[in-house]
GROMACS .gro file of C-alpha atoms in nm:
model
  304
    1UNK     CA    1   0.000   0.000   0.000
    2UNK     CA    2   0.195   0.341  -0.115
    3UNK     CA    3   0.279   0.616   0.146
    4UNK     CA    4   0.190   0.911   0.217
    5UNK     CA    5  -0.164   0.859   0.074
    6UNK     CA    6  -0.471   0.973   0.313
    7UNK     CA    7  -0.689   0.676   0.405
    8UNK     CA    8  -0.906   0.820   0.155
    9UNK     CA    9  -0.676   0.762  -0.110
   10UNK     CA   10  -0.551   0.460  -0.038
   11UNK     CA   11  -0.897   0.333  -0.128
   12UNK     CA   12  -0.858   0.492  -0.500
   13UNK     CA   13  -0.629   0.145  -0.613
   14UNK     CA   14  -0.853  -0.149  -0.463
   15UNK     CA   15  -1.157   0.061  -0.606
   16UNK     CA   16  -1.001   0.066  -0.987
   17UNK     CA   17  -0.893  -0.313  -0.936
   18UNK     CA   18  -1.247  -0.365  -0.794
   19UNK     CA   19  -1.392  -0.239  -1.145
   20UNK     CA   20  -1.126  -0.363  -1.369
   21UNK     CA   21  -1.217  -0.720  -1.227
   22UNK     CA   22  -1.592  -0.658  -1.279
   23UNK     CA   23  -1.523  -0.564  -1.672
   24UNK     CA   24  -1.291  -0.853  -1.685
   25UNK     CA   25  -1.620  -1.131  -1.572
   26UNK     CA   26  -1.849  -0.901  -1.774
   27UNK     CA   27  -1.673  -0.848  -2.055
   28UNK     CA   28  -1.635  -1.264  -2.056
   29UNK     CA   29  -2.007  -1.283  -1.985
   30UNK     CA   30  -1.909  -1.526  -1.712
   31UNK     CA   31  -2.222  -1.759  -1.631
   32UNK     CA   32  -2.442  -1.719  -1.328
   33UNK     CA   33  -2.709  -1.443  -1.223
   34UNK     CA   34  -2.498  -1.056  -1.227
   35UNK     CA   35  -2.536  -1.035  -0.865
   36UNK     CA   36  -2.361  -1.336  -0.816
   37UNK     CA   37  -2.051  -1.183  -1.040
   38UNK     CA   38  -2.023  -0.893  -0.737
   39UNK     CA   39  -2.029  -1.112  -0.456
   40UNK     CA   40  -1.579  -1.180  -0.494
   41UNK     CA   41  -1.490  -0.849  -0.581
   42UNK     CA   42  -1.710  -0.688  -0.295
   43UNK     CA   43  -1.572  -0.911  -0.055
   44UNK     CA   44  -1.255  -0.830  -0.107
   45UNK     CA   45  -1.327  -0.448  -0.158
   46UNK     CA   46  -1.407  -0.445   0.206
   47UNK     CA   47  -1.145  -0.672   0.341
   48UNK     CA   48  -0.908  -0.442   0.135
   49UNK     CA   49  -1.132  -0.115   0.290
   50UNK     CA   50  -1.065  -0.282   0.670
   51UNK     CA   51  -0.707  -0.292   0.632
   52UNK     CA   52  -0.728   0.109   0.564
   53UNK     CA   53  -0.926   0.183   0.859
   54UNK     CA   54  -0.750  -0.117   1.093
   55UNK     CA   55  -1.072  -0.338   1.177
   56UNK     CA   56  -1.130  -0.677   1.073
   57UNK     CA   57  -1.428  -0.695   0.843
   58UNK     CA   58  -1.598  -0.985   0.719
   59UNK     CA   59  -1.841  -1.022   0.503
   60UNK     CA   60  -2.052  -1.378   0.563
   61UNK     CA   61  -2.282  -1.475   0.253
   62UNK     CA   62  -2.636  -1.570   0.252
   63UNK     CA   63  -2.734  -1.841   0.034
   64UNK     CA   64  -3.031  -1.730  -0.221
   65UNK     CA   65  -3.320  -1.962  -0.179
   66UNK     CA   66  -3.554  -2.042  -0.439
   67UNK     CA   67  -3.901  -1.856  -0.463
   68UNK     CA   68  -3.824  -1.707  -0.179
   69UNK     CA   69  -3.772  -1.322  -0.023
   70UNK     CA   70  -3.447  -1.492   0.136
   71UNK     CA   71  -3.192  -1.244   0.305
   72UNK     CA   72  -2.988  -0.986   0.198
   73UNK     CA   73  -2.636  -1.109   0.054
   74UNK     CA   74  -2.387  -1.065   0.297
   75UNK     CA   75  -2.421  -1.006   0.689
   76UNK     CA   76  -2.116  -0.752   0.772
   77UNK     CA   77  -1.939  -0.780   1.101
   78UNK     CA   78  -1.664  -0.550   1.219
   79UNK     CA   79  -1.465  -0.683   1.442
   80UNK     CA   80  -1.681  -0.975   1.493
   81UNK     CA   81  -2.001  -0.789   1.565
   82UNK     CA   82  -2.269  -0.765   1.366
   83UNK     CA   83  -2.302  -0.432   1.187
   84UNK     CA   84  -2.591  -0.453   0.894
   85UNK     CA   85  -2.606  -0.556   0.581
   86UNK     CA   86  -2.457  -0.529   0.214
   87UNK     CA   87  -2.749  -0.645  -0.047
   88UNK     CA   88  -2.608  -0.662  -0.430
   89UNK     CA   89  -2.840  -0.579  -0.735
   90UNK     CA   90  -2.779  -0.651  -1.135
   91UNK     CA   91  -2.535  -0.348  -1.285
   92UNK     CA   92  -2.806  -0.063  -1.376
   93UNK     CA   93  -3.059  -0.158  -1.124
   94UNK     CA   94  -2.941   0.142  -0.930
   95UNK     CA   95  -2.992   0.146  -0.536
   96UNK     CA   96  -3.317   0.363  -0.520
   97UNK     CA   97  -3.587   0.151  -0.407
   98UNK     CA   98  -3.853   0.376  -0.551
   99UNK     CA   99  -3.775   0.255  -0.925
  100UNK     CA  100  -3.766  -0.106  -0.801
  101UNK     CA  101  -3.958  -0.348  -0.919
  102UNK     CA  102  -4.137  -0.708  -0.889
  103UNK     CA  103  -3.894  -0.917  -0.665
  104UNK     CA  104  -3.645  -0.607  -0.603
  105UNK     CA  105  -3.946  -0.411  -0.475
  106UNK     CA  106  -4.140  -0.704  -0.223
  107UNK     CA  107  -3.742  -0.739  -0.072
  108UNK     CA  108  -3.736  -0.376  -0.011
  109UNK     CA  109  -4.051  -0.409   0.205
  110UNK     CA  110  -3.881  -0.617   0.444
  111UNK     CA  111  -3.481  -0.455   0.466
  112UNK     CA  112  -3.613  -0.080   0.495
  113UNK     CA  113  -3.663  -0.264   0.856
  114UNK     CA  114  -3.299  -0.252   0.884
  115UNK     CA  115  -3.072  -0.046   1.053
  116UNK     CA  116  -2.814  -0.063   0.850
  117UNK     CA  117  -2.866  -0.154   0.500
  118UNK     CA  118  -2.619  -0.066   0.241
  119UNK     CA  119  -2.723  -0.118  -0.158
  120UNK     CA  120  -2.484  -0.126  -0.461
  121UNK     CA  121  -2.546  -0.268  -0.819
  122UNK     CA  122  -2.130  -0.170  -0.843
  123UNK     CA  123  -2.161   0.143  -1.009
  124UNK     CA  124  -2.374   0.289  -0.748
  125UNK     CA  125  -2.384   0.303  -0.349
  126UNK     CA  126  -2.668   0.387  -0.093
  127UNK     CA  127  -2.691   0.365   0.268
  128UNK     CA  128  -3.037   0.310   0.441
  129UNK     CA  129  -3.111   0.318   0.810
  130UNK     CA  130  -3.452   0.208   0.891
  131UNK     CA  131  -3.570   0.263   0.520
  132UNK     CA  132  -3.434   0.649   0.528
  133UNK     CA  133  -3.076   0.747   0.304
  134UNK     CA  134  -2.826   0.867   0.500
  135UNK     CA  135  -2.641   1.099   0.284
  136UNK     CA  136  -2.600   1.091  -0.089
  137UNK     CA  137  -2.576   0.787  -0.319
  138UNK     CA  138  -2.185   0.777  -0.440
  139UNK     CA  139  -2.226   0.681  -0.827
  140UNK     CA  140  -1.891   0.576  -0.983
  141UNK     CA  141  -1.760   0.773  -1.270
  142UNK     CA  142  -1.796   0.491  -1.536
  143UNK     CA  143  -1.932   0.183  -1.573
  144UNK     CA  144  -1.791  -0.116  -1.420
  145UNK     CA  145  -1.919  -0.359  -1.675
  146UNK     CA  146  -1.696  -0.170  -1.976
  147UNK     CA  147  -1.443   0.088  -1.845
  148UNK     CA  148  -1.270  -0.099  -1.649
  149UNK     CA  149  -0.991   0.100  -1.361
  150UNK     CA  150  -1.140   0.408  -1.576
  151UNK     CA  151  -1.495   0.356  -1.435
  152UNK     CA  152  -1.318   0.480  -1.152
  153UNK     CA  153  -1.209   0.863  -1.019
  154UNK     CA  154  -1.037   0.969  -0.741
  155UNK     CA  155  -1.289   1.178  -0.608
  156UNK     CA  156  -1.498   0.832  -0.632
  157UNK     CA  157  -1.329   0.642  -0.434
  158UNK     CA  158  -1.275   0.926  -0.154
  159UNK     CA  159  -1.668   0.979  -0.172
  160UNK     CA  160  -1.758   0.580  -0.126
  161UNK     CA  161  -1.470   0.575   0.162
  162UNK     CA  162  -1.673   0.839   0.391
  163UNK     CA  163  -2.022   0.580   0.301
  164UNK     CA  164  -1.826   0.248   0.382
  165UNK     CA  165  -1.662   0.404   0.703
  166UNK     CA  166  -2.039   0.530   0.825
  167UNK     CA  167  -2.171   0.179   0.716
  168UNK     CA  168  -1.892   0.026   0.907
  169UNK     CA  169  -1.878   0.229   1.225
  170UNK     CA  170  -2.286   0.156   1.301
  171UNK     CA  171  -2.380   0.152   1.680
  172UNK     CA  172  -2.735   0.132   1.816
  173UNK     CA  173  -2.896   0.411   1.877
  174UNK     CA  174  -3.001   0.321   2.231
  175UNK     CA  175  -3.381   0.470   2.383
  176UNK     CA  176  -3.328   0.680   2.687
  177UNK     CA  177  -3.648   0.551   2.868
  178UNK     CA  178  -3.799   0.189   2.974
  179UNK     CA  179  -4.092   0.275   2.810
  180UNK     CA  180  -3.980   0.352   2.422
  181UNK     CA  181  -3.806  -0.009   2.440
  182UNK     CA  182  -4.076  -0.149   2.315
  183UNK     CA  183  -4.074   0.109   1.982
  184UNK     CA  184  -3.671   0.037   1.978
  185UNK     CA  185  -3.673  -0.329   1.978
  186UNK     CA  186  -4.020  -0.389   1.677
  187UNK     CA  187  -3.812  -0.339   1.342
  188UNK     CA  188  -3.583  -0.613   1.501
  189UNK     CA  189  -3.883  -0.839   1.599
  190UNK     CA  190  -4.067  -0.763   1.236
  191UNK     CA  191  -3.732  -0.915   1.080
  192UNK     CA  192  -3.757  -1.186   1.287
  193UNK     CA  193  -4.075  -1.302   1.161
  194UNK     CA  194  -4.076  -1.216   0.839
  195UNK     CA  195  -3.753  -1.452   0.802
  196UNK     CA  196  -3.977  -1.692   0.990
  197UNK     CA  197  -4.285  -1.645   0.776
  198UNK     CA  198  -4.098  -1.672   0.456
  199UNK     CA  199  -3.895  -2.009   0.575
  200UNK     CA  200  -4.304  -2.165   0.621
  201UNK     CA  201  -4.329  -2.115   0.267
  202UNK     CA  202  -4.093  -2.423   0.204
  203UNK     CA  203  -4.247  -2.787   0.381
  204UNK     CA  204  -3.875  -2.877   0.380
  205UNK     CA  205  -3.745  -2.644   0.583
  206UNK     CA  206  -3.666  -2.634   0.964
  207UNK     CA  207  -3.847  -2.402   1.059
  208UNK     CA  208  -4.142  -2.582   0.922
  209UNK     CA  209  -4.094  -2.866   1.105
  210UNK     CA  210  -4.018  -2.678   1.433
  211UNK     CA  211  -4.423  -2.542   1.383
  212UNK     CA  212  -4.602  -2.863   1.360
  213UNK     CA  213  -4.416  -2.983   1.677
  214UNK     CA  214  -4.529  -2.667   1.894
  215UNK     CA  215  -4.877  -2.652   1.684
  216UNK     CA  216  -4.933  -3.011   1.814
  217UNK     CA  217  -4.796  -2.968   2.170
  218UNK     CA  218  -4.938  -2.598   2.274
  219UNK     CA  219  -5.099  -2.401   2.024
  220UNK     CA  220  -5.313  -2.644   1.707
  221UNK     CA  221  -5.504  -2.415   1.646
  222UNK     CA  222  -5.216  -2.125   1.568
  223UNK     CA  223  -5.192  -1.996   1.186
  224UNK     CA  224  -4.872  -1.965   1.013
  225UNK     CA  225  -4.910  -1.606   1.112
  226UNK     CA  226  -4.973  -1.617   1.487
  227UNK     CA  227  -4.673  -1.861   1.519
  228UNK     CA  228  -4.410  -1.620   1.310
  229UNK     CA  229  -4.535  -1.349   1.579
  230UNK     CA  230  -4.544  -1.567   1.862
  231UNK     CA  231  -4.177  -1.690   1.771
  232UNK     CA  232  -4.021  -1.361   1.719
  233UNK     CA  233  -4.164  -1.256   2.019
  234UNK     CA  234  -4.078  -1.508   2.267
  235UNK     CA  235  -3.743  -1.496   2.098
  236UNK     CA  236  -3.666  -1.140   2.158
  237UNK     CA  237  -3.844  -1.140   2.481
  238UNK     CA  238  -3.606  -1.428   2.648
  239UNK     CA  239  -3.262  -1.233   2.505
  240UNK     CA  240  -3.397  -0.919   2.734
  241UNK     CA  241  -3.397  -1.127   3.015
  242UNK     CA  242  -3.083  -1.299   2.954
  243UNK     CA  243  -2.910  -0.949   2.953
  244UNK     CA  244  -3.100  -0.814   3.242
  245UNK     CA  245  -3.004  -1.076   3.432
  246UNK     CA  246  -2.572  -1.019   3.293
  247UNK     CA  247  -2.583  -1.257   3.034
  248UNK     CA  248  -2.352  -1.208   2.697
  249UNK     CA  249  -2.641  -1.258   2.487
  250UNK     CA  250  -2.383  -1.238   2.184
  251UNK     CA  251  -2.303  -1.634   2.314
  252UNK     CA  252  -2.617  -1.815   2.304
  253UNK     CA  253  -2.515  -2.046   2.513
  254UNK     CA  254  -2.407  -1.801   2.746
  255UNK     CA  255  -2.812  -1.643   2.766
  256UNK     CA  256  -2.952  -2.000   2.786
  257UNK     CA  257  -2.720  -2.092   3.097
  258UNK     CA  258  -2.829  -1.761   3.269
  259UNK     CA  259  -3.101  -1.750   3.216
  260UNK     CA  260  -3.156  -2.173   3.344
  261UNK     CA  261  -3.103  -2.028   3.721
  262UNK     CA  262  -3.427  -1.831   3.750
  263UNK     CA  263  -3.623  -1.892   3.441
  264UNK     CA  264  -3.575  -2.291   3.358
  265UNK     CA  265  -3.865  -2.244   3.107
  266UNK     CA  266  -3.774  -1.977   2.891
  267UNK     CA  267  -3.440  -2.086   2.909
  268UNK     CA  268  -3.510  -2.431   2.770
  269UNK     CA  269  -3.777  -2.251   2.474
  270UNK     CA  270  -3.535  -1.997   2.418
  271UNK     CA  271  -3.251  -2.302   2.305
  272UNK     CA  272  -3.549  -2.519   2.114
  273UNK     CA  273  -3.626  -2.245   1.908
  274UNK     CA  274  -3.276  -2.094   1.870
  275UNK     CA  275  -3.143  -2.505   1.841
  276UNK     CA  276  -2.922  -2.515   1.507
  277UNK     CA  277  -3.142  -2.609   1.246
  278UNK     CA  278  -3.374  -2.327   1.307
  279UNK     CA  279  -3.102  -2.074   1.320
  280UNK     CA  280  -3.051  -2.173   0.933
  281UNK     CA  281  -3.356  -1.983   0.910
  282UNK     CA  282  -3.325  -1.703   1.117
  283UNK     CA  283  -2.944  -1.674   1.166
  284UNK     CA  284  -2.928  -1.287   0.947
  285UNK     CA  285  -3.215  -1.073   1.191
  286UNK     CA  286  -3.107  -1.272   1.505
  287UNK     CA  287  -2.749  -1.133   1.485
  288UNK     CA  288  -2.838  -0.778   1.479
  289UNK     CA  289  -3.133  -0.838   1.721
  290UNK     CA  290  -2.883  -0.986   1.934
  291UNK     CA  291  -2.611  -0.728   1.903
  292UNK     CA  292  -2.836  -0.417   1.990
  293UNK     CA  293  -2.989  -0.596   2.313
  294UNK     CA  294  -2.649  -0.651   2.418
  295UNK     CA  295  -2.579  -0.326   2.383
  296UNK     CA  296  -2.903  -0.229   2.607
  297UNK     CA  297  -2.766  -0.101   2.982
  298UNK     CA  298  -2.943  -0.370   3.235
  299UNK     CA  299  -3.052  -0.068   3.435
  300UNK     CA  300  -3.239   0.032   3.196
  301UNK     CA  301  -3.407  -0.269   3.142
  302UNK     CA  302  -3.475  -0.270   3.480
  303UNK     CA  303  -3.660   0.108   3.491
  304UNK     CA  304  -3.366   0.247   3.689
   0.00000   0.00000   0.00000
């Protein structure tokens, strides 16, 4: 990495390389949807973008499921905690979700949920938080599909540093009061069970199977509906007891032991619904519903 560059600039190289690799697997049209071409080169953009700033980022990907809403494409964690989201769209989709459309647009209905959401098609860049842009879209000089390292300015890649560091550098937002917890915690509870409603769709999957076993045992008479709310809420509900009562909800197995010393039953449906095949399902809106109750203060949990 040369020196004397500005952090800034030191993002101008692995931007160009970023685009001339893009032109290179357009340019070949390589086979597979155009999302799927992103998914290397953005990976490595922001491994390349953590070694500027000095944090470990990682990008984990989220497997596309068929006829399905699914998650976004990549779950970001700096550091190891969970930070938001990266979602990828075709070259000349754009990131404005007004001029989506069909599948695009029914997606957008469930991440404008999420605090931190950031968009690119690779010549374009948006940051959402809760559905609302936080500053302006950065839109790359060229196109990354034909120009190659020209797609690319300097002024670019200084631009799209300032959105990745305030994508990166996310924190909660934390309510002052016991009583706007409830209003704090519902986007995180919505994702929740929307990921569960949308795993029902599929008699295969886990989460599926996990219904009909509490339908029969507690609840036949539940619809798919009641059981996505009743899920995400007991959910939620048992990882603000485990940190009221000092667990590092972060650790799973750290809530479920604390919580087993004063609350054996919510311990023990907190770990069956949580258990390994379900998380499959849910693992994307459980990290970040995890990460801001651990950053809720116990006291204020409490009403102190």
């Amino acid at each position: 990495m040369p020196k004397g560059l500005t952090p800034q600039g030191k993002l101008f190289a692995p931007l160009r390389a970023f685009a001339e690799q893009l032109t290179a697997k357009f340019s070949a049209k390589a086979a597979g949807e155009p999302e799927d071409q992103l998914k290397p080169p953005v990976d490595r953009l922001f491994s390349e973008f953590g070694d500027i700033i000095l944090q470990n980022i990682v990008l984990k990907g989220e497997s596309a499921l068929h006829d399905r809403l699914g998650r976004p494409d990549f779950a970001a964690h700096s550091n190891q905690l969970p930070i938001g989201y990266v979602e990828l769209k075709a070259p000349g989709k754009g990131t404005n979700p007004k001029l989506f459309k069909g599948h695009d647009r029914e997606q957008w209905k469930r991440f404008k949920n999420v605090p931190n959401m950031l968009y690119t098609d690779g010549n374009e860049w948006a940051l959402y938080r809760n559905g609302e842009l936080v500053d302006k879209r950065v839109r790359l000089a060229g196109d990354i599909c034909a120009d190659g390292k020209a797609a690319v300015s300097e002024a670019n890649a200084r631009a799209l540093f300032h959105l990745l560091a305030e994508f990166v550098n996310w924190t909660p937002i934390l309510p002052g009061k016991p009583k706007e917890l409830a209003a704090f915690l519902a986007p995180f509870c919505r994702l929740i069970r929307e990921e569960v409603k949308d795993s029902l769709k599929d008699e295969k999957s886990p989460m599926h199977s996990l219904r009909k076993e509490i339908q029969a045992l507690l609840f036949p008479d539940a619809s798919e509906a009641q059981f996505a709310d009743a899920y995400a809420e007991t959910v939620v509900f048992a990882l603000l007891l485990a940190q009221m009562e000092g667990a590092n909800v972060l650790d799973l197995r750290n809530a479920y032991d604390t919580l087993e010393h004063h609350h054996a039953l919510l311990s023990r449906s907190l770990e069956f619904l949580t258990d390994k095949e379900a998380m499959k399902e849910i693992s994307a809106s459980l990290g970040m519903t995890q990460r801001v109750i651990n950053e809720i203060p116990p006291d204020l949990l409490k009403g102190k």
